[in-house]
Coordinates of N, CA and C in Angstrom, one line a residue:
M949 N 25.5 -32.8 79.0 CA 25.5 -31.6 78.1 C 24.1 -31.1 78.2
A950 N 23.9 -29.8 78.5 CA 22.6 -29.2 78.6 C 21.9 -29.1 77.3
G951 N 20.5 -29.3 77.4 CA 19.8 -29.3 76.2 C 18.4 -28.8 76.4
T952 N 17.4 -29.3 75.7 CA 16.0 -28.9 75.7 C 15.1 -30.0 76.1
L953 N 14.3 -29.7 77.2 CA 13.3 -30.7 77.6 C 12.0 -30.1 77.3
L954 N 11.2 -30.8 76.5 CA 9.8 -30.5 76.1 C 8.9 -31.4 76.8
V955 N 8.1 -30.9 77.6 CA 7.0 -31.6 78.4 C 5.7 -31.4 77.7
Y956 N 4.9 -32.4 77.4 CA 3.7 -32.1 76.7 C 2.6 -33.1 77.2
D957 N 1.3 -32.7 77.0 CA 0.2 -33.5 77.4 C 0.0 -34.5 76.3
D958 N 0.0 -35.8 76.7 CA 0.0 -36.9 75.8 C -1.4 -37.1 75.2
A959 N -2.4 -36.4 75.7 CA -3.7 -36.6 75.1 C -4.3 -35.4 74.6
F960 N -3.5 -34.4 74.2 CA -4.0 -33.2 73.6 C -4.7 -33.5 72.3
P961 N -5.9 -33.0 72.0 CA -6.7 -32.0 72.8 C -7.7 -32.7 73.6
R962 N -7.5 -33.9 74.0 CA -8.4 -34.6 74.9 C -9.7 -35.0 74.2
A963 N -9.7 -34.9 72.9 CA -10.9 -35.3 72.2 C -10.8 -36.8 71.9
R964 N -11.9 -37.4 71.8 CA -12.0 -39.0 71.7 C -12.5 -39.3 70.3
A965 N -11.7 -40.3 69.8 CA -12.1 -40.9 68.5 C -12.4 -42.4 68.8
P966 N -12.9 -43.1 67.8 CA -13.1 -44.5 68.1 C -11.8 -45.3 68.5
Q967 N -10.7 -44.8 68.0 CA -9.4 -45.4 68.3 C -8.8 -44.9 69.6
G968 N -9.4 -43.9 70.3 CA -8.8 -43.4 71.6 C -8.5 -41.9 71.4
P969 N -7.7 -41.4 72.3 CA -7.5 -39.9 72.2 C -6.8 -39.5 70.9
I970 N -7.1 -38.3 70.5 CA -6.3 -37.8 69.3 C -5.0 -37.2 69.9
R971 N -3.9 -37.8 69.3 CA -2.6 -37.4 69.8 C -2.1 -36.2 69.1
N972 N -1.3 -35.4 69.8 CA -0.6 -34.2 69.2 C 0.8 -34.2 69.7
T973 N 1.7 -34.9 69.1 CA 3.1 -35.1 69.7 C 4.0 -34.1 69.0
P974 N 4.7 -33.3 69.8 CA 5.7 -32.4 69.2 C 6.9 -33.3 68.8
S975 N 7.8 -32.7 68.0 CA 8.9 -33.5 67.4 C 10.2 -32.8 67.7
A976 N 11.2 -33.7 67.7 CA 12.6 -33.1 67.8 C 12.9 -32.3 66.5
D977 N 12.4 -32.7 65.3 CA 12.6 -31.9 64.2 C 12.1 -30.5 64.3
E978 N 10.9 -30.3 65.0 CA 10.4 -28.9 65.2 C 11.3 -28.1 66.1
L979 N 11.9 -28.7 67.1 CA 12.9 -28.0 68.0 C 14.1 -27.7 67.2
R980 N 14.6 -28.6 66.4 CA 15.9 -28.4 65.7 C 15.6 -27.3 64.6
A981 N 14.5 -27.3 64.0 CA 14.2 -26.2 63.0 C 14.2 -24.9 63.5
N982 N 13.9 -24.7 64.8 CA 13.8 -23.4 65.5 C 15.0 -23.2 66.4
S983 N 16.1 -23.9 66.2 CA 17.4 -23.7 66.8 C 17.4 -23.8 68.3
Y984 N 16.6 -24.7 68.8 CA 16.6 -25.0 70.3 C 17.9 -25.8 70.6
P985 N 18.5 -25.6 71.8 CA 19.7 -26.3 72.2 C 19.5 -27.9 72.2
E986 N 20.5 -28.6 71.6 CA 20.5 -30.0 71.6 C 21.3 -30.5 72.8
P987 N 21.1 -31.7 73.3 CA 20.2 -32.7 72.9 C 18.7 -32.4 73.3
F988 N 17.7 -33.1 72.6 CA 16.4 -32.9 72.9 C 15.8 -34.1 73.6
R989 N 14.9 -33.8 74.5 CA 14.2 -34.9 75.3 C 12.7 -34.5 75.2
L990 N 11.9 -35.4 74.7 CA 10.4 -35.2 74.7 C 9.8 -36.0 75.9
L991 N 9.0 -35.4 76.7 CA 8.5 -36.1 77.9 C 6.9 -36.1 77.8
P992 N 6.3 -37.1 77.3 CA 4.8 -37.1 77.4 C 4.3 -37.2 78.8
I993 N 3.3 -36.5 79.1 CA 2.7 -36.7 80.4 C 1.3 -37.4 80.3
W994 N 1.3 -38.6 80.9 CA 0.1 -39.4 80.8 C -1.1 -38.7 81.3
E995 N -2.3 -38.9 80.6 CA -3.5 -38.2 81.0 C -3.9 -38.3 82.4
A996 N -3.6 -39.5 83.1 CA -4.1 -39.7 84.4 C -3.0 -39.3 85.5
S997 N -1.9 -38.7 85.0 CA -0.9 -38.4 86.0 C -1.2 -37.2 87.0
S998 N -1.0 -37.5 88.2 CA -1.2 -36.5 89.2 C -0.1 -35.4 89.2
P999 N -0.3 -34.2 89.7 CA 0.8 -33.2 89.7 C 2.1 -33.7 90.4
D1000 N 1.9 -34.4 91.5 CA 3.1 -35.0 92.1 C 3.9 -35.9 91.1
T1001 N 3.2 -36.7 90.4 CA 3.7 -37.6 89.4 C 4.4 -36.9 88.3
Y1002 N 3.7 -35.9 87.7 CA 4.3 -35.2 86.5 C 5.4 -34.2 86.9
F1003 N 5.3 -33.6 88.0 CA 6.4 -32.7 88.4 C 7.7 -33.6 88.7
G1004 N 7.4 -34.8 89.3 CA 8.6 -35.6 89.6 C 9.2 -36.2 88.3
A1005 N 8.3 -36.5 87.3 CA 8.9 -37.0 86.0 C 9.7 -35.9 85.4
M1006 N 9.2 -34.6 85.4 CA 10.0 -33.5 84.9 C 11.4 -33.4 85.5
A1007 N 11.4 -33.4 86.8 CA 12.6 -33.3 87.6 C 13.6 -34.5 87.3
D1008 N 13.0 -35.7 87.2 CA 13.9 -36.9 86.8 C 14.5 -36.8 85.4
A1009 N 13.6 -36.2 84.5 CA 14.2 -36.1 83.1 C 15.2 -35.0 83.0
A1010 N 15.1 -33.9 83.8 CA 16.0 -32.9 83.9 C 17.4 -33.4 84.5
E1011 N 17.3 -34.2 85.5 CA 18.4 -34.8 86.2 C 19.2 -35.6 85.2
A1012 N 18.4 -36.5 84.5 CA 19.0 -37.4 83.5 C 19.8 -36.7 82.4
M1013 N 19.3 -35.5 82.1 CA 20.0 -34.6 81.0 C 21.2 -33.9 81.5
G1014 N 21.4 -33.8 82.8 CA 22.5 -33.0 83.4 C 22.0 -31.6 83.8
K1015 N 21.9 -30.7 82.8 CA 21.4 -29.4 83.1 C 20.5 -29.0 81.8
L1016 N 19.6 -28.1 82.1 CA 18.7 -27.7 81.0 C 19.0 -26.3 80.5
N1017 N 19.0 -26.1 79.2 CA 19.1 -24.8 78.6 C 17.7 -24.3 78.5
R1018 N 16.8 -25.2 78.1 CA 15.3 -24.8 77.9 C 14.5 -25.8 78.5
L1019 N 13.4 -25.4 79.2 CA 12.3 -26.2 79.6 C 11.1 -25.6 78.8
I1020 N 10.4 -26.5 78.1 CA 9.2 -26.1 77.4 C 8.0 -26.9 78.0
I1021 N 7.0 -26.2 78.4 CA 5.8 -26.9 78.8 C 4.7 -26.6 77.8
F1022 N 4.3 -27.7 77.1 CA 3.3 -27.6 76.0 C 2.0 -28.2 76.5
G1023 N 1.1 -27.3 76.9 CA -0.2 -27.8 77.3 C -1.3 -27.2 76.5
H1024 N -2.4 -26.9 76.9 CA -3.4 -26.2 76.1 C -4.5 -25.6 77.1
G1025 N -5.3 -24.7 76.6 CA -6.2 -24.1 77.5 C -7.6 -24.7 77.4
R1026 N -8.4 -24.3 78.4 CA -9.8 -24.8 78.4 C -10.7 -23.9 77.5
V1027 N -11.8 -24.6 77.1 CA -12.6 -23.9 76.2 C -13.8 -23.2 76.8
V1028 N -14.1 -22.0 76.4 CA -15.2 -21.2 77.0 C -16.5 -21.8 76.7
N1029 N -16.8 -21.9 75.4 CA -18.1 -22.2 75.0 C -18.1 -23.5 74.2
A1030 N -17.7 -24.6 74.8 CA -17.5 -25.9 74.1 C -18.9 -26.4 73.6
A1031 N -19.9 -26.1 74.2 CA -21.2 -26.7 73.8 C -22.0 -25.7 72.9
E1032 N -21.3 -24.9 72.2 CA -22.0 -23.9 71.3 C -22.4 -24.4 70.0
G1033 N -22.1 -25.7 69.6 CA -22.4 -26.1 68.3 C -21.3 -25.6 67.3
A1034 N -21.7 -25.4 66.1 CA -20.8 -25.1 65.0 C -20.4 -23.6 65.2
G1035 N -19.2 -23.3 64.6 CA -18.8 -21.9 64.7 C -17.4 -21.8 65.2
V1036 N -16.8 -20.6 65.5 CA -15.5 -20.4 66.0 C -15.6 -20.4 67.5
V1037 N -14.8 -21.3 68.1 CA -14.7 -21.4 69.5 C -13.5 -20.8 70.1
Q1038 N -13.7 -20.1 71.2 CA -12.5 -19.5 71.9 C -11.8 -20.5 72.9
V1039 N -10.5 -20.6 72.8 CA -9.8 -21.3 73.8 C -9.3 -20.4 74.8
T1040 N -9.5 -20.7 76.1 CA -9.1 -19.8 77.2 C -7.7 -20.2 77.8
T1041 N -7.2 -19.5 78.7 CA -6.0 -19.7 79.4 C -6.1 -20.9 80.3
G1042 N -4.9 -21.4 80.7 CA -4.8 -22.5 81.5 C -3.8 -23.5 81.0
I1043 N -3.3 -24.4 81.8 CA -2.4 -25.4 81.3 C -3.0 -26.7 81.7
V1044 N -3.7 -27.3 80.7 CA -4.3 -28.7 81.0 C -3.2 -29.7 80.7
I1045 N -2.8 -30.5 81.7 CA -1.8 -31.5 81.5 C -1.9 -32.5 82.6
G1046 N -1.9 -33.8 82.3 CA -2.1 -34.8 83.3 C -3.5 -34.7 83.8
A1047 N -3.7 -35.3 85.1 CA -5.1 -35.3 85.6 C -5.5 -34.0 86.3
Q1048 N -4.6 -33.1 86.5 CA -5.0 -31.8 87.2 C -4.1 -30.8 86.5
D1049 N -4.8 -29.7 86.1 CA -4.1 -28.6 85.5 C -2.9 -28.0 86.3
I1050 N -2.0 -27.5 85.6 CA -1.0 -26.7 86.3 C -1.7 -25.3 86.6
S1051 N -1.7 -24.9 87.9 CA -2.3 -23.6 88.2 C -1.4 -22.9 89.2
A1052 N -1.7 -21.7 89.6 CA -0.9 -21.0 90.5 C -0.9 -21.6 91.8
S1053 N -1.9 -22.4 92.2 CA -1.9 -23.0 93.5 C -1.0 -24.3 93.6
N1054 N -0.7 -24.9 92.5 CA 0.2 -26.1 92.6 C 1.5 -25.9 91.8
A1055 N 1.7 -24.7 91.2 CA 3.0 -24.5 90.4 C 4.2 -24.6 91.3
S1056 N 4.1 -24.5 92.6 CA 5.2 -24.7 93.5 C 5.9 -26.1 93.3
G1057 N 5.1 -27.0 92.8 CA 5.6 -28.4 92.5 C 6.8 -28.3 91.5
L1058 N 6.9 -27.3 90.7 CA 8.0 -27.1 89.8 C 9.3 -26.8 90.5
R1059 N 9.2 -26.5 91.8 CA 10.5 -26.3 92.5 C 11.4 -27.5 92.5
A1060 N 10.9 -28.7 92.2 CA 11.7 -29.9 92.0 C 12.7 -29.7 90.9
L1061 N 12.5 -28.8 90.0 CA 13.5 -28.6 89.0 C 14.6 -27.5 89.3
R1062 N 14.4 -26.9 90.5 CA 15.5 -25.9 90.9 C 16.8 -26.5 90.9
G1063 N 17.8 -25.8 90.4 CA 19.2 -26.3 90.4 C 19.5 -27.2 89.2
K1064 N 18.5 -27.4 88.4 CA 18.7 -28.3 87.2 C 18.9 -27.5 85.9
F1065 N 19.1 -26.2 86.0 CA 19.2 -25.4 84.8 C 20.6 -24.9 84.7
A1066 N 21.1 -24.7 83.4 CA 22.4 -24.1 83.1 C 22.2 -22.6 83.3
R1067 N 23.4 -21.9 83.2 CA 23.4 -20.5 83.3 C 22.7 -19.9 82.1
Q1068 N 21.9 -18.8 82.3 CA 21.1 -18.2 81.2 C 20.0 -19.0 80.6
A1069 N 19.7 -20.1 81.4 CA 18.6 -21.0 80.9 C 17.2 -20.2 81.1
Q1070 N 16.3 -20.7 80.4 CA 14.9 -20.2 80.5 C 13.8 -21.2 80.2
A1071 N 12.6 -20.9 80.6 CA 11.5 -21.8 80.4 C 10.6 -21.1 79.4
E1072 N 9.8 -21.9 78.7 CA 8.8 -21.4 77.8 C 7.5 -22.1 78.0
L1073 N 6.4 -21.3 77.9 CA 5.1 -22.0 78.0 C 4.5 -21.9 76.5
W1074 N 4.3 -23.1 76.0 CA 3.7 -23.2 74.7 C 2.2 -23.5 75.0
V1075 N 1.5 -22.5 75.4 CA 0.1 -22.6 75.9 C -0.6 -21.4 75.4
C1076 N -1.8 -21.6 74.7 CA -2.5 -20.5 74.2 C -2.9 -19.5 75.3
D1077 N -2.7 -18.2 75.0 CA -3.1 -17.1 75.9 C -2.5 -17.2 77.3
A1078 N -1.3 -17.8 77.4 CA -0.8 -18.1 78.7 C -0.5 -16.7 79.5
A1079 N 0.0 -15.8 78.8 CA 0.4 -14.5 79.4 C -0.7 -13.4 79.3
A1080 N -1.9 -13.8 79.1 CA -3.0 -12.8 79.0 C -3.2 -12.2 80.4
A1081 N -4.0 -11.1 80.5 CA -4.1 -10.4 81.7 C -5.0 -11.0 82.7
G1082 N -5.7 -12.1 82.3 CA -6.6 -12.8 83.3 C -6.0 -13.3 84.5
T1083 N -6.6 -13.2 85.6 CA -6.1 -13.6 86.9 C -7.1 -14.5 87.7
S1084 N -8.2 -14.9 87.0 CA -9.3 -15.6 87.8 C -8.8 -16.9 88.3
G1085 N -8.9 -17.1 89.6 CA -8.6 -18.3 90.3 C -7.1 -18.6 90.2
G1086 N -6.3 -17.8 89.8 CA -4.9 -18.1 89.7 C -4.6 -19.2 88.7
Q1087 N -5.6 -19.6 87.8 CA -5.4 -20.7 86.9 C -5.0 -20.2 85.5
S1088 N -5.0 -18.9 85.3 CA -4.6 -18.4 84.0 C -3.9 -17.1 84.1
G1089 N -3.4 -16.7 83.0 CA -2.8 -15.3 82.8 C -1.5 -15.2 83.6
R1090 N -1.3 -13.9 83.9 CA 0.0 -13.5 84.4 C 0.2 -14.0 85.9
V1091 N -0.7 -14.3 86.6 CA -0.5 -14.8 88.0 C 0.1 -16.2 87.8
L1092 N -0.4 -17.0 86.9 CA 0.1 -18.3 86.7 C 1.5 -18.3 86.2
C1093 N 1.8 -17.4 85.2 CA 3.1 -17.3 84.6 C 4.2 -16.9 85.7
Q1094 N 3.8 -15.9 86.5 CA 4.7 -15.5 87.6 C 4.9 -16.6 88.5
A1095 N 3.9 -17.3 89.0 CA 4.1 -18.4 89.9 C 5.0 -19.5 89.4
I1096 N 5.0 -19.8 88.1 CA 5.9 -20.7 87.4 C 7.4 -20.2 87.5
A1097 N 7.5 -18.9 87.1 CA 8.8 -18.3 87.2 C 9.4 -18.4 88.6
D1098 N 8.6 -18.0 89.6 CA 9.1 -18.1 90.9 C 9.5 -19.5 91.4
A1099 N 8.7 -20.5 91.0 CA 9.0 -21.9 91.3 C 10.3 -22.4 90.7
L1100 N 10.5 -22.1 89.4 CA 11.6 -22.6 88.7 C 12.9 -21.9 89.0
G1101 N 12.8 -20.5 89.3 CA 13.9 -19.7 89.5 C 14.6 -19.3 88.3
V1102 N 14.0 -19.4 87.2 CA 14.5 -18.9 85.9 C 13.4 -18.1 85.2
E1103 N 13.9 -17.3 84.2 CA 12.9 -16.6 83.4 C 11.9 -17.5 82.6
V1104 N 10.7 -17.0 82.5 CA 9.7 -17.7 81.7 C 9.2 -16.9 80.6
L1105 N 9.1 -17.4 79.5 CA 8.6 -16.7 78.3 C 7.2 -17.3 78.0
A1106 N 6.2 -16.4 77.8 CA 4.9 -16.9 77.4 C 4.3 -15.8 76.5
A1107 N 3.2 -16.2 75.9 CA 2.6 -15.2 74.9 C 1.1 -14.9 75.2
T1108 N 0.7 -13.8 74.8 CA -0.7 -13.4 74.9 C -1.4 -13.9 73.6
I1109 N -1.2 -15.1 73.4 CA -1.8 -15.7 72.1 C -3.2 -16.2 72.4
T1110 N -4.1 -15.7 71.5 CA -5.5 -16.1 71.5 C -5.6 -17.2 70.4
Q1111 N -6.0 -18.4 71.0 CA -6.2 -19.5 69.9 C -7.7 -19.8 69.9
Q1112 N -8.1 -20.0 68.6 CA -9.5 -20.4 68.3 C -9.5 -21.6 67.4
Y1113 N -10.6 -22.3 67.4 CA -10.7 -23.4 66.4 C -12.2 -23.3 65.8
T1114 N -12.3 -23.8 64.6 CA -13.6 -24.0 64.1 C -14.2 -25.3 64.5
S1115 N -15.5 -25.3 64.8 CA -16.1 -26.6 65.3 C -17.4 -26.8 64.5
V1116 N -17.5 -28.1 64.0 CA -18.7 -28.5 63.2 C -19.0 -29.9 63.7
N1117 N -20.2 -30.3 63.3 CA -20.7 -31.7 63.6 C -20.6 -32.1 65.1
Q1118 N -20.9 -31.1 66.0 CA -20.8 -31.4 67.4 C -22.0 -32.2 67.9
T1119 N -21.7 -33.2 68.7 CA -22.7 -34.0 69.3 C -22.3 -34.3 70.8
E1120 N -23.3 -34.5 71.6 CA -23.0 -34.8 73.0 C -22.7 -36.3 73.1
I1121 N -21.7 -36.6 74.0 CA -21.3 -38.0 74.2 C -22.0 -38.5 75.4
P1122 N -22.7 -39.7 75.2 CA -23.5 -40.2 76.3 C -22.7 -40.3 77.6
S1123 N -21.5 -40.6 77.6 CA -20.7 -40.7 78.8 C -20.3 -39.4 79.4
G1124 N -20.7 -38.3 78.7 CA -20.3 -37.0 79.2 C -19.4 -36.2 78.3
G1125 N -19.6 -35.0 78.1 CA -18.7 -34.2 77.2 C -19.3 -34.0 75.8
W1126 N -18.4 -33.5 74.9 CA -18.8 -33.2 73.6 C -17.8 -33.7 72.6
Q1127 N -18.2 -34.1 71.4 CA -17.3 -34.5 70.3 C -17.7 -33.7 69.1
S1128 N -16.6 -33.2 68.4 CA -16.9 -32.4 67.3 C -15.6 -32.5 66.3
T1129 N -15.8 -32.0 65.1 CA -14.6 -32.0 64.2 C -14.1 -30.6 64.3
A1130 N -12.8 -30.5 64.7 CA -12.1 -29.2 65.0 C -11.0 -29.0 64.0
Q1131 N -10.8 -27.7 63.7 CA -9.6 -27.3 62.9 C -9.0 -26.0 63.6
F1132 N -7.8 -26.1 64.1 CA -7.2 -25.0 64.9 C -6.8 -23.9 63.9
L1133 N -7.0 -22.7 64.3 CA -6.7 -21.5 63.5 C -5.3 -21.0 63.9
P1134 N -4.7 -20.1 63.1 CA -3.3 -19.6 63.5 C -3.2 -18.9 64.8
W1135 N -2.1 -19.0 65.5 CA -1.9 -18.3 66.7 C -1.4 -16.9 66.4
E1136 N -1.8 -15.9 67.2 CA -1.4 -14.6 67.2 C -1.1 -14.0 68.6
G1137 N -0.1 -13.3 68.8 CA 0.1 -12.7 70.2 C 1.5 -12.1 70.3
T1138 N 1.7 -11.6 71.5 CA 2.9 -10.9 71.9 C 3.6 -11.7 73.0
T1139 N 4.9 -11.8 72.9 CA 5.7 -12.6 73.9 C 5.9 -11.7 75.1
V1140 N 5.8 -12.3 76.3 CA 6.0 -11.6 77.6 C 7.0 -12.4 78.4
R1141 N 7.9 -11.7 79.0 CA 9.0 -12.3 79.8 C 8.7 -12.1 81.3
F1142 N 8.7 -13.2 82.1 CA 8.5 -13.2 83.5 C 9.8 -13.5 84.2
S1143 N 10.3 -12.6 85.1 CA 11.5 -12.9 85.9 C 11.1 -13.4 87.3
P1144 N 11.9 -14.4 87.8 CA 11.5 -14.9 89.1 C 11.7 -13.8 90.2
R1145 N 10.9 -13.7 91.2 CA 11.0 -12.7 92.2 C 12.0 -13.1 93.2
R1146 N 12.2 -14.4 93.3 CA 13.3 -14.9 94.2 C 14.0 -16.0 93.5
R1147 N 15.3 -15.9 93.4 CA 16.1 -16.9 92.7 C 16.6 -17.9 93.7

């Protein structure tokens, strides 16, 4: 029976705490509350997974479900000014998932899911600012969304959502990067539909 496959980054938002990564796991209850087709399958993508690995895992999960009514990719964007200290920080476009972002240059790996969708199926990108006008490097904005639609062969819904978070107590980590206390602010945006150019 066709259902909903939600693929997510198992280490979102990649912040480190003494106990390890801060997890952000979507739930079947969230999908059910928003009337997504059942059954539900949640597929965490391990932080060190290569694109070949995670695209393969998506295809295997879809195969095990029979056909998909919905494919949801839940990633997150990169931060523009991560080292700005306290204040409101802008989250940019991009799909950070596994060891290498999904970008226009590797989105063709999603072709492994071709033929695994039910009639009238669609994909959704739960990624901040995914459908923004940006085209830099093919790693964000409409170029990326169109590449994903072309690879999957189904319509893709994404939003021009700008996500921000407040950042305080920021300190540099000796091993590299930054650690701070973050609180994500509400999402706002308009949904955009991308049709595959070749089915």
